[in-house]
Short mmCIF file of C-alpha atoms in Angstrom, two decimals:
data_model
loop_
_atom_site.label_atom_id
_atom_site.label_comp_id
_atom_site.label_asym_id
_atom_site.label_seq_id
_atom_site.Cartn_x
_atom_site.Cartn_y
_atom_site.Cartn_z
CA MET A 1038 -12.61 -24.17 -9.08
CA ILE A 1039 -11.91 -23.07 -5.61
CA PHE A 1040 -8.56 -21.07 -6.50
CA ALA A 1041 -10.09 -18.76 -9.72
CA ILE A 1042 -13.29 -17.74 -7.26
CA VAL A 1043 -9.88 -16.64 -4.97
CA MET A 1044 -8.42 -14.77 -7.59
CA ALA A 1045 -11.75 -13.31 -8.63
CA LEU A 1046 -12.28 -12.00 -5.22
CA SER A 1047 -8.21 -10.47 -5.72
CA GLY A 1048 -9.25 -9.20 -8.52
CA LEU A 1049 -12.33 -7.09 -7.54
CA SER A 1050 -10.07 -6.80 -3.71
CA ILE A 1051 -7.93 -4.77 -5.79
CA ALA A 1052 -9.98 -2.74 -7.79
CA ALA A 1053 -12.28 -0.90 -4.52
CA VAL A 1054 -9.02 -0.71 -2.93
CA MET A 1055 -7.37 1.38 -6.61
CA ALA A 1056 -10.68 3.28 -6.76
CA VAL A 1057 -10.86 4.42 -2.67
CA ILE A 1058 -7.23 5.58 -2.81
CA PRO A 1059 -7.68 9.14 -3.76
CA ALA A 1060 -10.61 9.33 -1.41
CA LEU A 1061 -7.46 9.30 0.75
CA ASN A 1062 -5.64 11.73 -0.71
CA ALA A 1063 -5.46 15.92 0.10
CA ARG A 1064 -8.41 17.34 -2.18
CA THR A 1065 -5.57 19.69 -3.53
CA THR A 1066 -3.27 16.58 -5.59
CA PRO A 1067 -6.58 14.46 -7.71
CA LEU A 1068 -4.65 11.96 -8.69
CA GLY A 1069 -0.95 13.47 -7.64
CA VAL A 1070 -1.77 16.33 -9.32
CA SER A 1071 -1.40 19.80 -7.96
CA VAL A 1072 -4.59 22.20 -8.16
CA PRO A 1073 -5.04 25.31 -6.22
CA ARG A 1074 -8.82 24.62 -3.56
CA SER A 1075 -10.60 27.10 -5.37
CA ARG A 1076 -10.31 24.00 -8.87
CA VAL A 1077 -10.19 20.96 -6.09
CA ASP A 1078 -14.27 21.20 -7.65
CA ASP A 1079 -13.66 21.89 -10.90
CA ALA A 1080 -16.10 19.96 -13.80
CA ALA A 1081 -11.75 18.75 -15.29
CA VAL A 1082 -10.99 17.84 -12.08
CA THR A 1083 -13.91 15.83 -10.91
CA SER A 1084 -14.44 14.01 -14.34
CA ALA A 1085 -11.28 12.71 -13.94
CA VAL A 1086 -11.37 10.57 -11.30
CA ARG A 1087 -15.44 9.48 -11.87
CA SER A 1088 -13.64 8.25 -14.91
CA TYR A 1089 -10.56 6.76 -13.59
CA ARG A 1090 -12.89 5.01 -10.23
CA ARG A 1091 -15.67 3.70 -13.04
CA ILE A 1092 -12.52 1.85 -15.65
CA VAL A 1093 -11.14 0.62 -12.52
CA VAL A 1094 -13.98 -0.85 -10.53
CA GLY A 1095 -15.07 -2.06 -14.65
CA VAL A 1096 -12.16 -3.65 -15.05
CA GLY A 1097 -12.10 -5.52 -11.51
CA LEU A 1098 -15.58 -6.97 -12.61
CA VAL A 1099 -14.60 -8.16 -16.10
CA ALA A 1100 -11.64 -9.28 -15.12
CA ALA A 1101 -13.60 -11.35 -12.13
CA LEU A 1102 -15.85 -12.75 -14.78
CA VAL A 1103 -13.45 -13.93 -16.84
CA ALA A 1104 -11.23 -15.63 -14.15
CA PHE A 1105 -14.48 -17.29 -12.87
CA GLY A 1106 -16.03 -18.10 -16.59
CA VAL A 1107 -13.36 -19.80 -17.63
CA ALA A 1108 -13.12 -21.85 -14.60
CA ALA A 1109 -16.07 -22.72 -14.90
CA ALA A 1110 -16.41 -24.05 -18.24
CA ALA A 1111 -13.23 -25.78 -17.69
CA PRO A 1112 -12.16 -26.82 -14.18
CA ALA A 1113 -9.03 -29.11 -14.79
CA ALA A 1114 -7.64 -27.31 -17.67
CA ALA A 1115 -4.63 -25.71 -16.88
CA TRP A 1116 -4.83 -22.76 -19.30
CA ALA A 1117 -8.00 -21.77 -17.35
CA LEU A 1118 -6.13 -22.33 -14.25
CA ALA A 1119 -3.20 -19.55 -16.08
CA VAL A 1120 -6.08 -17.58 -17.31
CA ALA A 1121 -7.54 -17.04 -13.71
CA SER A 1122 -4.70 -16.78 -12.05
CA ILE A 1123 -3.76 -13.55 -14.13
CA ALA A 1124 -6.82 -11.66 -13.34
CA PRO A 1125 -5.36 -9.69 -10.00
CA THR A 1126 -2.43 -8.72 -12.31
CA VAL A 1127 -4.39 -7.35 -15.24
CA VAL A 1128 -6.83 -5.48 -12.09
CA ALA A 1129 -3.27 -3.61 -10.81
CA VAL A 1130 -1.88 -3.00 -15.14
CA ALA A 1131 -5.12 -1.33 -15.82
CA GLY A 1132 -5.31 0.95 -12.86
CA ILE A 1133 -2.24 2.15 -12.68
CA SER A 1134 -2.07 2.66 -16.63
CA THR A 1135 -5.71 4.30 -15.59
CA TYR A 1136 -4.19 6.67 -13.22
CA VAL A 1137 -1.35 8.01 -15.50
CA VAL A 1138 -3.66 8.86 -18.21
CA THR A 1139 -6.67 10.17 -16.50
CA ARG A 1140 -4.67 12.35 -14.55
CA LYS A 1141 -3.18 14.11 -17.48
CA ARG A 1142 -7.15 15.73 -18.64
CA ILE A 1143 -6.44 17.87 -15.29
CA ILE A 1144 -3.17 18.35 -16.13
CA ALA A 1145 -4.59 20.09 -19.45
CA ALA A 1146 -6.70 21.54 -17.89
CA LYS A 1147 -4.82 23.89 -15.37
CA ARG A 1148 -2.45 24.27 -18.07
CA GLU A 1149 -4.84 25.45 -20.33
CA GLY A 1150 -6.96 27.79 -17.10
CA GLY A 1151 -3.46 29.05 -15.34
CA TRP A 1152 -4.71 27.74 -12.19
CA PHE A 1153 -1.98 28.97 -10.92
CA ASP A 1154 -1.70 32.15 -11.76
CA ASP A 1155 -3.45 33.78 -9.50
CA SER A 1156 -2.87 31.98 -7.03
CA GLU A 1157 -1.15 33.16 -3.92
CA VAL A 1158 1.36 30.63 -2.87
CA SER A 1159 2.82 29.62 1.09
CA VAL A 1160 5.76 27.36 0.26
CA ALA A 1161 6.01 26.91 4.46
CA ALA A 1162 3.30 26.45 6.62
CA ARG A 1163 2.86 28.23 10.17
CA VAL A 1164 1.07 29.24 13.20
CA SER A 1165 0.77 32.61 13.04
CA PRO A 1166 0.57 35.02 15.31
CA ASP A 1167 -2.50 37.05 14.18
CA ALA A 1168 -4.67 33.52 15.38
CA SER A 1169 -6.72 33.78 17.27
CA ALA A 1170 -5.56 33.04 21.18
CA GLU A 1171 -9.63 30.05 20.83
CA GLY A 1172 -7.77 29.26 18.14
CA GLN A 1173 -4.05 28.33 18.79
CA ARG A 1174 -5.81 26.21 22.18
CA ASP A 1175 -8.27 24.73 19.43
CA LEU A 1176 -5.07 23.56 17.66
CA ALA A 1177 -2.66 22.46 20.01
CA ARG A 1178 -5.99 20.30 20.84
CA VAL A 1179 -6.12 18.94 17.43
CA ILE A 1180 -2.00 18.63 17.52
CA ALA A 1181 -1.87 16.56 20.88
CA GLU A 1182 -4.79 14.63 19.99
CA VAL A 1183 -3.05 13.20 16.73
CA GLY A 1184 0.26 12.50 18.16
CA ARG A 1185 3.07 10.68 16.46
CA PRO A 1186 2.61 7.06 14.65
CA ARG A 1187 3.22 4.51 16.89
CA ILE A 1188 4.13 1.16 16.42
CA PRO A 1189 1.06 -1.24 17.54
CA VAL A 1190 3.55 -3.54 19.60
CA ALA A 1191 0.72 -5.50 20.57
CA TRP A 1192 -0.19 -6.79 16.81
CA TYR A 1193 3.20 -8.08 15.63
CA VAL A 1194 3.36 -9.99 19.34
CA ALA A 1195 -0.19 -12.10 18.23
CA ALA A 1196 1.77 -11.87 15.03
CA LEU A 1197 5.01 -13.64 16.09
CA ALA A 1198 2.99 -15.57 18.37
CA LEU A 1199 1.02 -17.49 15.15
CA ILE A 1200 4.09 -18.36 13.42
CA GLY A 1201 6.06 -19.61 16.55
CA GLY A 1202 2.81 -21.64 17.64
CA ALA A 1203 2.73 -22.94 14.13
CA ALA A 1204 6.51 -23.98 14.05
CA ALA A 1205 6.51 -24.87 17.05
CA TYR A 1206 3.50 -27.98 16.51
CA VAL A 1207 5.30 -28.53 13.71
CA ALA A 1208 8.59 -28.88 15.47
CA ALA A 1209 6.52 -31.00 18.00
CA ARG A 1210 5.84 -33.70 14.78
CA TRP A 1211 9.33 -33.42 13.44
CA ALA A 1212 9.30 -37.53 13.41
CA ASP A 1213 5.83 -37.54 11.49
CA VAL A 1214 7.70 -35.86 8.32
CA PRO A 1215 8.02 -37.41 5.82
CA ALA A 1216 12.17 -37.92 4.65
CA VAL A 1217 11.37 -36.23 1.08
CA ILE A 1218 8.41 -33.81 1.10
CA VAL A 1219 7.18 -31.81 -1.51
CA THR A 1220 8.46 -28.25 -2.21
CA HIS A 1221 6.13 -26.43 -4.92
CA TRP A 1222 3.21 -27.51 -6.62
CA GLY A 1223 1.57 -27.35 -10.09
CA SER A 1224 -1.38 -25.02 -11.13
CA GLY A 1225 -3.48 -27.88 -10.79
CA LEU A 1226 -2.63 -28.47 -7.37
CA GLU A 1227 -0.49 -31.59 -8.25
CA PRO A 1228 3.21 -32.23 -6.12
CA ASP A 1229 5.91 -30.88 -8.70
CA ALA A 1230 9.12 -30.01 -6.96
CA TRP A 1231 10.72 -32.24 -3.94
CA ALA A 1232 13.97 -32.35 -1.39
CA ASP A 1233 14.82 -34.29 1.45
CA LYS A 1234 13.81 -33.63 4.82
CA SER A 1235 15.51 -30.99 6.34
CA VAL A 1236 14.97 -27.87 9.05
CA GLY A 1237 15.42 -25.57 6.09
CA GLN A 1238 13.38 -26.41 3.76
CA VAL A 1239 10.26 -28.07 6.01
CA PHE A 1240 10.54 -24.93 7.97
CA VAL A 1241 10.17 -22.29 4.68
CA PRO A 1242 6.63 -20.67 5.90
CA THR A 1243 8.21 -19.59 8.71
CA TRP A 1244 11.26 -18.36 7.63
CA ILE A 1245 9.86 -16.10 5.11
CA GLY A 1246 6.54 -15.02 8.23
CA LEU A 1247 9.58 -13.39 10.10
CA GLY A 1248 10.40 -11.83 7.25
CA MET A 1249 7.71 -10.41 6.19
CA VAL A 1250 6.90 -9.17 9.78
CA ALA A 1251 10.20 -8.58 9.91
CA LEU A 1252 9.80 -5.82 6.75
CA LEU A 1253 6.26 -4.18 8.21
CA TRP A 1254 8.38 -3.62 11.43
CA ALA A 1255 10.90 -1.94 9.66
CA CYS A 1256 8.56 0.29 7.62
CA THR A 1257 6.24 1.06 11.25
CA LEU A 1258 9.64 2.46 12.85
CA ALA A 1259 10.58 3.83 10.08
CA THR A 1260 7.30 6.14 10.18
CA SER A 1261 7.41 6.10 13.69
CA ARG A 1262 10.78 7.77 14.29
CA LEU A 1263 12.03 9.56 10.66
CA MET A 1264 10.76 12.82 9.61
CA ILE A 1265 8.39 12.37 6.09
CA ALA A 1266 7.53 15.90 4.62
CA VAL A 1267 4.22 17.11 3.05
CA ARG A 1268 5.30 18.07 -0.35
CA GLY A 1269 1.28 17.49 -1.20
CA ASP A 1270 -1.47 19.63 0.98
CA ARG A 1271 2.13 21.99 3.06
CA SER A 1272 -0.87 24.03 5.55
CA ILE A 1273 -0.83 23.41 9.11
CA LYS A 1274 -4.57 21.25 8.54
CA GLY A 1275 -2.91 19.40 5.38
CA GLN A 1276 0.27 18.31 7.80
CA LEU A 1277 -2.17 17.13 10.24
CA ARG A 1278 -3.99 15.21 7.47
CA SER A 1279 -1.19 13.54 6.48
CA ARG A 1280 0.42 12.25 10.21
CA ALA A 1281 -3.14 11.34 11.03
CA ALA A 1282 -3.35 9.19 7.50
CA LEU A 1283 0.66 7.85 8.64
CA ALA A 1284 -0.64 6.62 11.87
CA GLY A 1285 -3.34 5.00 10.55
CA MET A 1286 -1.52 3.41 8.11
CA ASN A 1287 0.88 2.29 11.43
CA ARG A 1288 -2.04 0.66 12.70
CA GLY A 1289 -3.39 -1.06 9.31
CA PHE A 1290 -0.14 -2.64 8.72
CA GLY A 1291 -0.03 -4.40 12.43
CA VAL A 1292 -3.39 -5.64 11.24
CA LEU A 1293 -1.99 -7.14 8.18
CA ALA A 1294 1.21 -8.38 9.74
CA VAL A 1295 -1.26 -10.96 11.88
CA LEU A 1296 -3.22 -11.35 8.41
CA MET A 1297 -0.81 -12.59 6.54
CA ALA A 1298 0.58 -14.47 9.46
CA ALA A 1299 -2.22 -16.97 10.03
CA GLY A 1300 -1.65 -16.72 6.17
CA PHE A 1301 1.72 -18.45 6.87
CA ALA A 1302 1.29 -20.15 9.95
CA LEU A 1303 -1.60 -22.23 8.57
CA MET A 1304 1.24 -23.16 5.42
CA GLN A 1305 3.17 -24.28 7.75
CA ALA A 1306 1.17 -26.44 9.69
CA THR A 1307 -0.63 -27.85 6.81
CA SER A 1308 1.96 -28.22 4.04
CA TYR A 1309 4.63 -31.23 5.59
CA LEU A 1310 2.92 -33.01 7.71
CA PRO A 1311 0.49 -36.17 6.67
CA GLY A 1312 -2.59 -36.19 6.25
CA PHE A 1313 -3.21 -32.76 5.50
CA GLU A 1314 -2.24 -33.35 2.26
CA ARG A 1315 -6.23 -32.54 0.86
CA PHE A 1316 -6.07 -29.15 2.11
CA VAL A 1317 -3.51 -27.52 0.61
CA GLY A 1318 -5.85 -25.70 -2.32
CA ALA A 1319 -7.53 -24.48 0.73
CA THR A 1320 -4.59 -23.46 2.51
CA LEU A 1321 -3.56 -21.58 -0.81
CA GLY A 1322 -6.69 -20.40 -1.06
CA ALA A 1323 -6.52 -19.19 2.41
CA PHE A 1324 -2.58 -17.86 2.12
CA ILE A 1325 -4.72 -14.84 -0.22
CA VAL A 1326 -8.10 -14.33 0.94
CA VAL A 1327 -6.05 -12.51 4.37
CA THR A 1328 -3.74 -10.64 1.76
CA VAL A 1329 -5.90 -9.28 0.53
CA LEU A 1330 -7.84 -8.85 3.29
CA GLY A 1331 -4.88 -7.42 5.57
CA SER A 1332 -4.34 -5.08 2.29
CA ILE A 1333 -7.66 -4.35 2.66
CA ALA A 1334 -7.35 -3.58 6.82
CA ILE A 1335 -4.62 -1.34 5.94
CA LEU A 1336 -7.33 1.68 4.56
CA ILE A 1337 -9.93 1.53 6.77
CA PRO A 1338 -7.93 2.82 9.96
CA VAL A 1339 -6.80 4.94 7.45
CA ALA A 1340 -9.94 6.72 6.64
CA THR A 1341 -10.90 6.28 10.16
CA ALA A 1342 -7.98 8.49 11.01
CA MET A 1343 -8.63 11.09 9.10
CA THR A 1344 -11.88 11.42 9.98
CA ARG A 1345 -11.35 12.49 13.23
CA VAL A 1346 -9.37 14.71 12.31
CA ASP A 1347 -11.28 16.63 9.25
CA ASP A 1348 -13.96 16.70 12.32
CA ALA A 1349 -11.28 18.01 14.64
CA LEU A 1350 -10.32 20.81 12.49
CA ARG A 1351 -13.91 21.58 11.55
CA GLY A 1352 -14.62 25.34 12.35
CA ILE A 1353 -11.05 25.99 13.65
CA SER A 1354 -10.05 29.02 10.41
CA LEU A 1355 -6.57 29.50 10.32
CA PRO A 1356 -4.18 31.93 8.37
CA ASP A 1357 -2.91 29.59 5.47
CA ASP A 1358 -6.91 27.84 5.43
CA THR A 1359 -6.68 30.13 1.85
CA THR A 1360 -3.40 30.18 0.50
CA ASP A 1361 -1.69 27.32 -2.58
CA SER A 1362 0.95 24.67 -1.40
CA PRO A 1363 2.98 25.24 -4.87
CA ASP A 1364 2.64 23.55 -8.15
CA ASN A 1365 5.49 20.79 -7.81
CA ASP A 1366 4.12 18.30 -10.02
CA LYS A 1367 7.20 18.23 -12.79
CA PHE A 1368 9.37 16.87 -10.15
CA TYR A 1369 6.67 13.69 -9.76
CA LYS A 1370 7.48 11.36 -12.72
CA TRP A 1371 4.67 10.31 -13.72
CA GLY A 1372 3.00 11.41 -11.06
CA MET A 1373 4.06 8.31 -8.36
CA PHE A 1374 8.23 9.56 -8.11
CA TYR A 1375 8.80 12.08 -6.48
CA TYR A 1376 12.46 13.86 -8.09
CA ASN A 1377 13.56 17.06 -6.58
CA PRO A 1378 17.52 17.67 -6.26
CA SER A 1379 16.88 20.73 -4.70
CA ASP A 1380 15.35 18.97 -2.04
CA PRO A 1381 17.22 18.27 1.12
CA ALA A 1382 14.13 15.59 1.86
CA VAL A 1383 14.94 12.16 2.41
CA LEU A 1384 11.35 11.01 2.71
CA VAL A 1385 8.17 12.42 1.83
CA GLU A 1386 4.61 11.53 1.59
CA LYS A 1387 3.53 9.54 -0.94
CA ARG A 1388 1.32 11.14 -3.85
CA PHE A 1389 -1.36 9.09 -4.54
CA GLY A 1390 -1.53 6.98 -2.00
CA VAL A 1391 -0.95 6.26 1.43
CA GLY A 1392 2.43 6.01 3.07
CA MET A 1393 5.77 7.13 2.71
CA ASP A 1394 8.39 6.88 -0.44
CA PHE A 1395 11.89 8.31 -1.79
CA ASN A 1396 13.39 11.15 -3.09
CA TYR A 1397 14.98 9.92 -5.57
CA ALA A 1398 16.97 13.19 -6.28
CA THR A 1399 18.71 11.97 -2.98
CA TRP A 1400 21.81 8.91 -2.32
CA GLN A 1401 19.37 6.70 -0.34
CA GLY A 1402 16.30 7.18 -3.01
CA LYS A 1403 18.75 5.97 -5.71
CA ALA A 1404 20.83 3.08 -3.19
CA PHE A 1405 16.26 1.73 -2.58
CA ILE A 1406 16.12 1.50 -6.38
CA VAL A 1407 19.96 -0.24 -7.01
CA ALA A 1408 18.63 -2.87 -3.91
CA VAL A 1409 14.99 -3.92 -5.99
CA LEU A 1410 16.58 -3.89 -8.92
CA ALA A 1411 19.22 -5.85 -7.07
CA THR A 1412 16.96 -8.61 -5.48
CA LEU A 1413 14.94 -9.17 -8.73
CA VAL A 1414 18.15 -10.08 -10.50
CA ILE A 1415 18.61 -12.31 -8.08
CA CYS A 1416 15.02 -13.85 -7.63
CA VAL A 1417 14.87 -14.36 -11.32
CA ALA A 1418 19.20 -15.53 -11.19
CA LEU A 1419 18.34 -18.02 -8.24
CA PRO A 1420 16.66 -21.05 -10.00
CA PHE A 1421 19.00 -21.13 -13.18
CA LEU A 1422 22.36 -21.28 -10.44
CA LEU A 1423 20.66 -23.93 -8.19
#
């Protein structure tokens, strides 16, 4: 039952995150579709976004109720646990599908109404000499306040301390670790795979935890050091909002690193020592909960940073406030993947979501795809090769 509750909460959390994402994107790219500033409140736009949110939240609620219901009806049945386990996946797939479908309504309305036909388009945003001296000072203050995205070093130190502390605890009790350890539990949380005691096997949670922290560190380092091009709202204010979102995301990654490190540390400390077997289910549930909470935690500093910069920009008038960014929907496959051979930018901000992504027309983007596919193939094939 605990497992089903965790899966139900995970599905609800995914639905909540996906429902909130449109509010974190530029208003001129609702559901990843380029629209002029004069059309951001058009009925076609607001209706599509509202439909997307309602469907995503509705699917999340239904998936959670089904996961909880089948587990309550047959708490010991393997099929009930299997049904409960797919709830988060169902919500994620439904959310992506809903996004792809509902955004087409905005695209159709834009095409039929010729929304960009009479728009004044500006390709590059810059401070114009026509701006007032007071406006320039206010803008400089906002730019200084936003700053560059930074690496939250303290959070990563805390994450390493958690993982290291758990590993040290197990190492100190190495003599208590059985000669044969459980390496996998089935859907009913019964042991179904074993291995001989070794440093490699016993400290698997530590190795994976360190890998996850290193991956998150690399993401924050890339966000802080690399040039990320804005291809949504290219106005001065739009670029400042994008920078604020990246800064907030870096702080969120730090929180996520600590929460995931806590989960891996708990697994490391309780998985292989005698007397902790009864906590396997609770440990797994806690790990999933902290992972889900971490995914939500990323959005909180992002929303806070964007609210702060919006408040700072309120009342500041700039020459490009009335111009629109180019309609570049044709370069976004399914509204998510940027592919523009004529654009030299390697990294761009996400059209739907928060963070950065590749321009997949560049060799770096193609290399990333190859690396991801190779990793998936290796992960699938490895069990059959060992």
